[in-house]
Short mmCIF file of C-alpha atoms and ligand atoms in Angstrom, two decimals:
data_model
loop_
_atom_site.label_atom_id
_atom_site.label_comp_id
_atom_site.label_asym_id
_atom_site.label_seq_id
_atom_site.Cartn_x
_atom_site.Cartn_y
_atom_site.Cartn_z
CA MET A 15 0.04 -0.07 0.01
CA PRO A 16 1.33 3.41 -0.86
CA SER A 17 2.08 5.72 2.14
CA ASP A 18 -0.68 8.35 2.89
CA LEU A 19 0.15 12.01 3.44
CA TYR A 20 -0.11 14.22 6.17
CA CYS A 21 0.48 17.88 7.36
CA PRO A 22 2.88 18.38 10.06
CA ASP A 23 1.76 22.06 10.29
CA CYS A 24 -1.94 21.42 10.97
CA GLY A 25 -2.31 17.72 11.24
CA ALA A 26 -4.43 17.12 8.14
CA GLU A 27 -4.44 13.88 6.66
CA TYR A 28 -4.96 12.74 2.97
CA ALA A 29 -5.07 9.46 1.40
CA ALA A 30 -2.47 8.45 -1.30
CA GLY A 31 -3.79 8.22 -4.87
CA PRO A 32 -3.07 9.79 -8.37
CA ASP A 33 -5.27 12.53 -7.49
CA GLU A 34 -3.76 12.95 -3.97
CA PRO A 35 -3.05 17.12 -3.34
CA TRP A 36 0.52 18.34 -3.80
CA ARG A 37 0.31 20.49 -0.89
CA CYS A 38 -2.06 20.94 2.22
CA GLU A 39 -5.13 22.99 2.11
CA CYS A 40 -3.32 25.25 4.70
CA GLY A 41 -0.62 25.82 2.18
CA HIS A 42 1.91 23.66 3.93
CA PRO A 43 4.32 21.09 2.28
CA LEU A 44 3.08 17.44 2.81
CA GLU A 45 4.93 14.59 4.27
CA LEU A 46 4.66 10.97 3.86
CA GLU A 47 3.20 8.83 6.71
CA GLY A 48 6.49 6.83 7.91
CA ARG A 49 6.65 2.97 7.95
CA PRO A 50 8.23 1.44 11.19
CA LEU A 51 12.14 2.07 11.04
CA PRO A 52 14.13 -0.75 10.73
CA ASP A 53 16.06 -2.26 14.14
CA GLY A 54 19.17 -4.37 14.95
CA ASP A 55 22.55 -3.37 14.11
CA PRO A 56 23.67 -2.40 10.61
CA LEU A 57 26.25 -4.45 8.61
CA PRO A 58 29.90 -3.16 8.06
CA LEU A 59 30.26 -1.91 4.56
CA SER A 60 32.18 -4.79 3.50
CA ARG A 61 29.18 -6.86 4.21
CA ILE A 62 26.45 -4.63 2.47
CA ASP A 63 25.63 -5.45 -1.05
CA THR A 64 25.96 -2.12 -2.42
CA SER A 65 25.20 -3.43 -5.99
CA GLU A 66 21.49 -1.99 -5.53
CA GLY A 67 22.76 1.37 -5.06
CA LEU A 68 20.62 3.53 -2.70
CA TRP A 69 18.12 1.03 -2.87
CA THR A 70 20.35 -0.71 -0.28
CA PHE A 71 18.51 1.40 2.17
CA PHE A 72 14.99 0.33 0.93
CA GLU A 73 14.05 -0.21 4.81
CA PHE A 74 14.29 3.43 5.21
CA LEU A 75 12.28 4.52 1.87
CA PRO A 76 8.47 4.87 2.01
CA VAL A 77 8.05 3.48 -1.54
CA GLU A 78 7.83 -0.20 -2.64
CA LYS A 79 8.18 -0.26 -6.25
CA ARG A 80 11.66 0.64 -8.15
CA VAL A 81 12.43 2.88 -11.01
CA THR A 82 15.96 2.48 -10.77
CA LEU A 83 19.14 3.10 -13.09
CA GLY A 84 21.44 1.58 -10.19
CA GLU A 85 22.04 5.12 -9.02
CA GLY A 86 23.69 5.94 -5.68
CA PHE A 87 26.73 5.08 -3.69
CA THR A 88 28.71 7.93 -5.15
CA PRO A 89 32.47 7.79 -4.36
CA VAL A 90 33.57 9.55 -1.28
CA LEU A 91 37.30 10.85 -1.86
CA GLU A 92 39.71 12.32 0.64
CA VAL A 93 40.88 15.52 -0.66
CA ASP A 94 43.95 17.09 0.84
CA ASP A 95 43.89 20.51 -0.55
CA TRP A 96 40.68 21.13 1.10
CA ASN A 97 41.12 19.03 4.14
CA ALA A 98 37.73 17.35 3.71
CA GLU A 99 35.94 14.51 1.90
CA PHE A 100 34.14 15.11 -1.39
CA LYS A 101 31.04 13.13 -1.99
CA LEU A 102 31.02 13.05 -5.79
CA GLU A 103 27.17 13.64 -6.40
CA TYR A 104 27.78 14.46 -10.11
CA VAL A 105 28.46 10.78 -10.71
CA PHE A 106 24.80 10.07 -11.25
CA PRO A 107 23.01 8.49 -14.58
CA THR A 108 21.78 12.38 -15.27
CA GLY A 109 24.90 13.96 -13.67
CA SER A 110 23.39 15.31 -10.31
CA PHE A 111 22.19 14.31 -6.92
CA LYS A 112 18.59 14.90 -8.26
CA ASP A 113 18.48 11.44 -9.10
CA ARG A 114 18.33 10.34 -5.78
CA GLY A 115 14.85 12.06 -5.34
CA ALA A 116 13.98 11.29 -9.12
CA ALA A 117 14.34 7.63 -8.56
CA THR A 118 12.01 7.59 -5.37
CA VAL A 119 9.71 9.91 -6.79
CA LEU A 120 9.04 8.12 -9.88
CA SER A 121 8.76 5.14 -7.79
CA ARG A 122 5.80 6.51 -6.07
CA ALA A 123 4.25 7.85 -9.26
CA LEU A 124 4.25 4.06 -10.54
CA GLU A 125 2.87 2.78 -7.09
CA LEU A 126 -0.01 5.38 -7.47
CA GLY A 127 -0.98 4.35 -10.75
CA VAL A 128 -0.01 7.92 -12.27
CA GLU A 129 -0.02 8.32 -15.91
CA THR A 130 1.49 11.89 -16.63
CA VAL A 131 4.03 13.75 -14.41
CA LEU A 132 4.68 17.48 -14.18
CA GLU A 133 7.63 19.12 -12.98
CA ASP A 134 9.08 22.69 -13.26
CA SER A 135 12.80 23.31 -13.33
CA SER A 136 15.55 25.11 -15.11
CA GLY A 137 18.00 22.18 -15.04
CA ASN A 138 19.28 19.25 -13.18
CA ALA A 139 15.80 18.23 -11.64
CA GLY A 140 14.05 18.73 -15.04
CA ALA A 141 16.69 16.28 -16.49
CA ALA A 142 16.43 13.85 -13.87
CA ILE A 143 12.55 13.69 -13.79
CA ALA A 144 12.47 13.36 -17.42
CA THR A 145 14.78 10.39 -17.56
CA TYR A 146 13.26 8.53 -14.91
CA ALA A 147 9.85 8.96 -16.20
CA ALA A 148 11.06 7.66 -19.52
CA LEU A 149 12.14 4.62 -17.35
CA ALA A 150 8.95 4.24 -15.73
CA GLY A 151 7.19 4.61 -19.19
CA LEU A 152 5.18 7.76 -18.07
CA GLU A 153 4.42 10.80 -19.74
CA ALA A 154 6.34 13.68 -18.66
CA GLU A 155 5.94 17.62 -19.09
CA ILE A 156 8.71 19.69 -17.83
CA TYR A 157 7.79 23.46 -17.32
CA VAL A 158 11.14 25.48 -18.23
CA PRO A 159 11.89 29.15 -18.44
CA ALA A 160 11.81 30.51 -22.08
CA ASP A 161 15.75 31.19 -21.79
CA VAL A 162 16.52 27.63 -20.64
CA THR A 163 20.10 26.77 -22.03
CA GLN A 164 19.72 24.48 -25.48
CA SER A 165 21.72 21.79 -23.54
CA LYS A 166 19.20 21.53 -20.76
CA LEU A 167 16.38 21.72 -23.13
CA MET A 168 18.07 18.79 -25.13
CA THR A 169 18.55 16.54 -22.06
CA ILE A 170 14.85 17.04 -21.47
CA GLN A 171 13.62 16.41 -25.18
CA ARG A 172 16.07 13.45 -25.48
CA ALA A 173 14.29 11.54 -22.82
CA GLY A 174 10.98 11.76 -24.49
CA ALA A 175 9.61 14.27 -22.07
CA ARG A 176 7.70 17.55 -23.50
CA PRO A 177 9.43 20.91 -22.16
CA ILE A 178 6.90 23.70 -21.98
CA ARG A 179 8.58 27.16 -22.23
CA VAL A 180 7.28 29.86 -19.83
CA GLU A 181 8.15 33.39 -20.25
CA GLY A 182 9.14 35.37 -16.87
CA THR A 183 10.73 34.61 -13.74
CA ARG A 184 11.53 31.12 -12.22
CA GLU A 185 8.51 31.85 -10.07
CA ALA A 186 6.31 32.25 -13.13
CA VAL A 187 7.18 29.05 -14.52
CA ALA A 188 6.35 27.12 -11.15
CA LEU A 189 3.09 28.80 -11.17
CA GLU A 190 2.02 27.84 -14.83
CA CYS A 191 2.96 24.22 -13.58
CA VAL A 192 0.98 24.27 -10.58
CA GLY A 193 -2.00 25.79 -12.53
CA ASP A 194 -1.96 22.69 -14.74
CA VAL A 195 -1.44 20.27 -11.96
CA ASP A 196 -4.55 21.91 -10.22
CA ALA A 197 -6.29 21.79 -13.50
CA GLY A 198 -5.89 17.78 -13.40
CA ASN A 199 -3.44 17.63 -16.17
CA GLY A 200 -0.70 15.54 -14.12
CA TRP A 201 0.66 14.57 -11.02
CA TYR A 202 3.28 17.25 -9.39
CA ALA A 203 6.32 15.36 -9.24
CA SER A 204 8.20 18.39 -7.67
CA HIS A 205 11.58 18.24 -6.26
CA VAL A 206 10.54 20.79 -4.09
CA TRP A 207 6.91 19.92 -2.83
CA ASN A 208 6.91 16.26 -3.45
CA PRO A 209 7.77 14.41 -0.04
CA ALA A 210 8.79 11.13 -1.95
CA PHE A 211 11.66 13.31 -3.68
CA HIS A 212 13.03 14.12 0.00
CA ALA A 213 12.74 10.46 0.88
CA GLY A 214 15.34 9.85 -1.95
CA THR A 215 17.73 12.72 -0.94
CA MET A 216 17.85 11.02 2.69
CA THR A 217 20.03 8.31 0.91
CA PHE A 218 23.04 10.90 0.65
CA ALA A 219 23.39 10.71 4.54
CA PHE A 220 22.82 6.86 4.90
CA GLU A 221 25.55 6.52 2.41
CA ILE A 222 27.92 8.71 4.36
CA ALA A 223 27.22 6.88 7.21
CA ALA A 224 27.79 3.39 5.77
CA GLN A 225 30.84 4.67 3.60
CA ARG A 226 32.71 5.83 6.96
CA GLY A 227 31.93 2.61 8.85
CA TRP A 228 28.58 3.84 10.56
CA THR A 229 30.06 6.94 11.99
CA VAL A 230 29.22 10.69 10.83
CA PRO A 231 31.39 13.57 10.12
CA ASP A 232 31.62 16.72 12.24
CA ALA A 233 29.84 18.77 9.65
CA VAL A 234 28.54 18.41 6.09
CA VAL A 235 28.67 21.49 3.88
CA VAL A 236 25.90 21.56 1.16
CA PRO A 237 24.63 24.05 -1.27
CA ALA A 238 21.01 25.34 -0.90
CA GLY A 239 18.52 26.65 -3.17
CA HIS A 240 15.25 24.92 -2.28
CA GLY A 241 17.18 22.99 0.16
CA THR A 242 16.55 19.50 -1.09
CA LEU A 243 19.97 18.31 -0.23
CA ALA A 244 20.11 19.97 3.11
CA LEU A 245 16.81 18.59 4.23
CA GLY A 246 17.42 15.24 2.92
CA ALA A 247 20.80 15.32 4.67
CA TYR A 248 19.16 16.33 8.18
CA ARG A 249 16.27 13.83 7.65
CA GLY A 250 18.59 10.90 6.91
CA PHE A 251 21.22 11.62 9.58
CA SER A 252 18.26 12.17 12.27
CA ARG A 253 16.86 8.62 11.04
CA LEU A 254 19.81 7.08 11.96
CA GLU A 255 20.20 8.69 15.28
CA GLU A 256 16.59 7.70 15.94
CA VAL A 257 17.35 4.14 15.45
CA GLY A 258 20.67 4.05 17.40
CA ILE A 259 22.86 3.47 14.19
CA VAL A 260 24.78 6.56 14.89
CA ASP A 261 25.37 8.64 18.14
CA GLU A 262 24.62 12.09 16.68
CA VAL A 263 23.54 14.48 13.73
CA PRO A 264 26.50 16.46 11.88
CA ARG A 265 26.32 20.00 11.93
CA LEU A 266 24.60 21.27 8.90
CA LEU A 267 26.59 23.99 7.23
CA CYS A 268 24.61 25.62 3.99
CA ALA A 269 25.89 27.58 1.15
CA GLN A 270 23.42 30.12 -0.69
CA ALA A 271 24.20 32.55 -3.41
CA ALA A 272 24.33 35.99 -2.84
CA GLY A 273 21.10 37.89 -3.96
CA TYR A 274 19.29 34.58 -3.46
CA ALA A 275 19.86 33.47 0.24
CA PRO A 276 16.56 33.68 2.04
CA VAL A 277 17.54 31.05 4.69
CA VAL A 278 20.84 33.09 5.50
CA GLU A 279 18.74 36.15 6.02
CA LYS A 280 16.55 34.02 8.32
CA LEU A 281 19.28 32.94 10.34
CA GLY A 282 21.01 36.28 10.47
CA GLY A 283 24.06 34.97 8.45
CA GLU A 284 26.71 36.70 6.57
CA THR A 285 27.11 37.60 2.85
CA VAL A 286 30.58 37.41 1.59
CA GLY A 287 31.86 38.68 -1.76
CA GLU A 288 30.25 41.88 -3.95
CA GLY A 289 27.27 41.30 -6.17
CA GLU A 290 24.56 38.95 -6.94
CA ASN A 291 25.54 35.34 -7.73
CA GLU A 292 24.55 34.52 -11.23
CA LEU A 293 27.11 32.00 -11.55
CA ALA A 294 25.47 29.49 -9.19
CA ASP A 295 22.52 29.41 -11.40
CA GLY A 296 21.41 26.15 -9.63
CA VAL A 297 20.37 27.59 -6.50
CA GLN A 298 18.62 31.11 -7.64
CA ILE A 299 15.62 30.55 -5.59
CA HIS A 300 13.98 33.67 -4.02
CA ARG A 301 11.32 31.91 -1.91
CA PRO A 302 12.13 28.38 -1.24
CA SER A 303 8.60 26.42 -0.05
CA ARG A 304 10.55 24.68 2.39
CA GLY A 305 12.87 27.43 3.57
CA ARG A 306 11.61 27.45 6.92
CA GLN A 307 12.32 23.65 7.65
CA VAL A 308 15.76 24.16 6.02
CA ALA A 309 16.35 27.23 8.51
CA ASP A 310 15.33 24.87 11.58
CA ALA A 311 17.20 22.03 10.24
CA ILE A 312 20.32 24.28 10.56
CA GLU A 313 19.50 25.56 13.85
CA ASP A 314 18.91 22.17 15.26
CA THR A 315 22.23 20.89 14.42
CA GLY A 316 24.17 24.25 15.73
CA GLY A 317 24.86 25.06 11.96
CA GLU A 318 25.21 28.05 10.09
CA ALA A 319 24.62 29.43 6.55
CA VAL A 320 26.61 31.83 4.47
CA ALA A 321 25.98 33.70 1.29
CA LEU A 322 28.63 33.90 -1.36
CA GLY A 323 29.18 36.42 -4.17
CA PRO A 324 30.51 35.17 -7.62
CA ASP A 325 34.18 35.80 -6.98
CA PRO A 326 34.86 33.08 -4.52
CA VAL A 327 32.84 30.54 -6.35
CA GLU A 328 34.79 31.20 -9.89
CA ILE A 329 38.24 31.09 -7.87
CA GLU A 330 36.86 27.54 -6.34
CA LEU A 331 35.60 26.34 -9.62
CA ASP A 332 38.98 26.83 -11.28
CA ARG A 333 40.52 25.11 -8.30
CA LEU A 334 38.27 22.06 -8.74
CA HIS A 335 38.69 21.88 -12.40
CA ARG A 336 42.48 21.85 -12.08
CA ASN A 337 42.12 19.01 -9.62
CA GLY A 338 39.99 16.96 -11.77
CA PHE A 339 36.60 17.53 -10.64
CA TYR A 340 34.65 18.39 -13.52
CA VAL A 341 31.53 20.09 -11.84
CA GLU A 342 29.04 22.87 -12.82
CA PRO A 343 29.41 26.53 -11.25
CA THR A 344 26.81 25.91 -8.78
CA ALA A 345 28.91 22.93 -7.38
CA GLY A 346 31.70 25.43 -6.60
CA LEU A 347 29.57 27.03 -3.95
CA ALA A 348 29.99 24.44 -0.99
CA PRO A 349 33.74 24.25 -1.15
CA ALA A 350 34.12 27.72 -1.40
CA ALA A 351 31.91 28.06 1.81
CA LEU A 352 33.97 25.49 3.39
CA ARG A 353 36.98 27.51 2.88
CA TRP A 354 35.20 30.51 4.42
CA PHE A 355 33.86 28.63 7.41
CA ARG A 356 37.49 27.44 8.05
CA GLU A 357 38.78 31.25 7.73
CA GLU A 358 36.14 32.28 10.39
CA GLY A 359 36.76 29.65 12.74
CA VAL A 360 32.99 28.22 12.31
CA LEU A 361 35.07 25.11 11.35
CA THR A 362 38.49 24.12 12.65
CA GLU A 363 41.10 22.06 10.73
CA ASP A 364 40.60 19.14 13.11
CA ASP A 365 36.75 18.93 12.04
CA ASP A 366 35.97 16.16 9.88
CA VAL A 367 33.86 17.60 6.85
CA VAL A 368 32.01 15.84 3.94
CA VAL A 369 31.28 18.27 0.89
CA PRO A 370 29.04 17.12 -1.83
CA LEU A 371 30.06 18.15 -5.50
CA THR A 372 26.40 18.15 -6.65
CA GLY A 373 26.23 18.47 -10.32
CA SER A 374 28.35 17.73 -13.31
CA GLY A 375 29.80 20.31 -15.93
CA MET A 376 28.85 18.43 -18.77
CA LYS A 377 25.17 20.14 -18.70
CA THR A 378 26.64 23.58 -18.68
CA LEU A 379 28.36 23.35 -22.24
ZN1 LIG B 1050 -1.95 21.71 6.80
#
């Protein structure tokens, strides 16, 4: 049976189904009713069969069907120049961590008997949803800004999804998509609103813990636009702590783009560097739907958030590419923030830190 939905804000409940609402009547994002969490000691990594990728952690995932390309268990590398570990989240079938959520969200779509999925995105999420919808055999319509880059448009089209260009801001694109969802034209496979997407991004945390012998680092530094990875990390580590697999939840440190930093503003964090950050185009979100949840998660772990202008990201991007990390500009944000957190003493050199490199440079060509 597919998991039902509930609203953590007002307590309303909704039955699972192809016509289920995409948000609560009160306006709050919905969550999936959890299944009982697994108990017992986890196996050491050497005894885990990781050939099923992120589905290794199926007991924690509230979906039963599997739409999979073998995604997950991205490499973790020690990088001396950064005195940290990078988790290579661009090593995914469509080149970004968004495949974690696309795999679980399309699995749920299949489970519910959905025929058409709708999504709005300017980049990686659109490519991920289009690809996994093709794999699931479902129709997909991806709403994109009219000025979307050719390479991103082609990724969507080649997967057989229909791109729908919308004039105006990123918010206008989302509104158009939501209007069509409300008109009954499809199920909203949103990487922002759909709770099944966030179930998938939790596996980022499960993998880190497993790859470190079921321990957690002192901190993770992640980029945040809508905060899908930040929330996934927080929820994933929290689940592991809840069942006693790890002792604590690492500090969640977030990096946003200057000019698009509502979470930093909410937390009273700093902005570093001059000008709006147009370079980190994957995180240019003014009003994240789960912004409050992201800010709460950061506070709960004793974390912080910083907004960076384009210059530190540009410098970091060069450094990454020179070291063999062929990532997109947005992926330079978190390593640049790591540097700043260290300079400011938010993190010490002794702190054990994991930083995801979130998206491949291939799609930016
Ligand atoms: Zn509600």
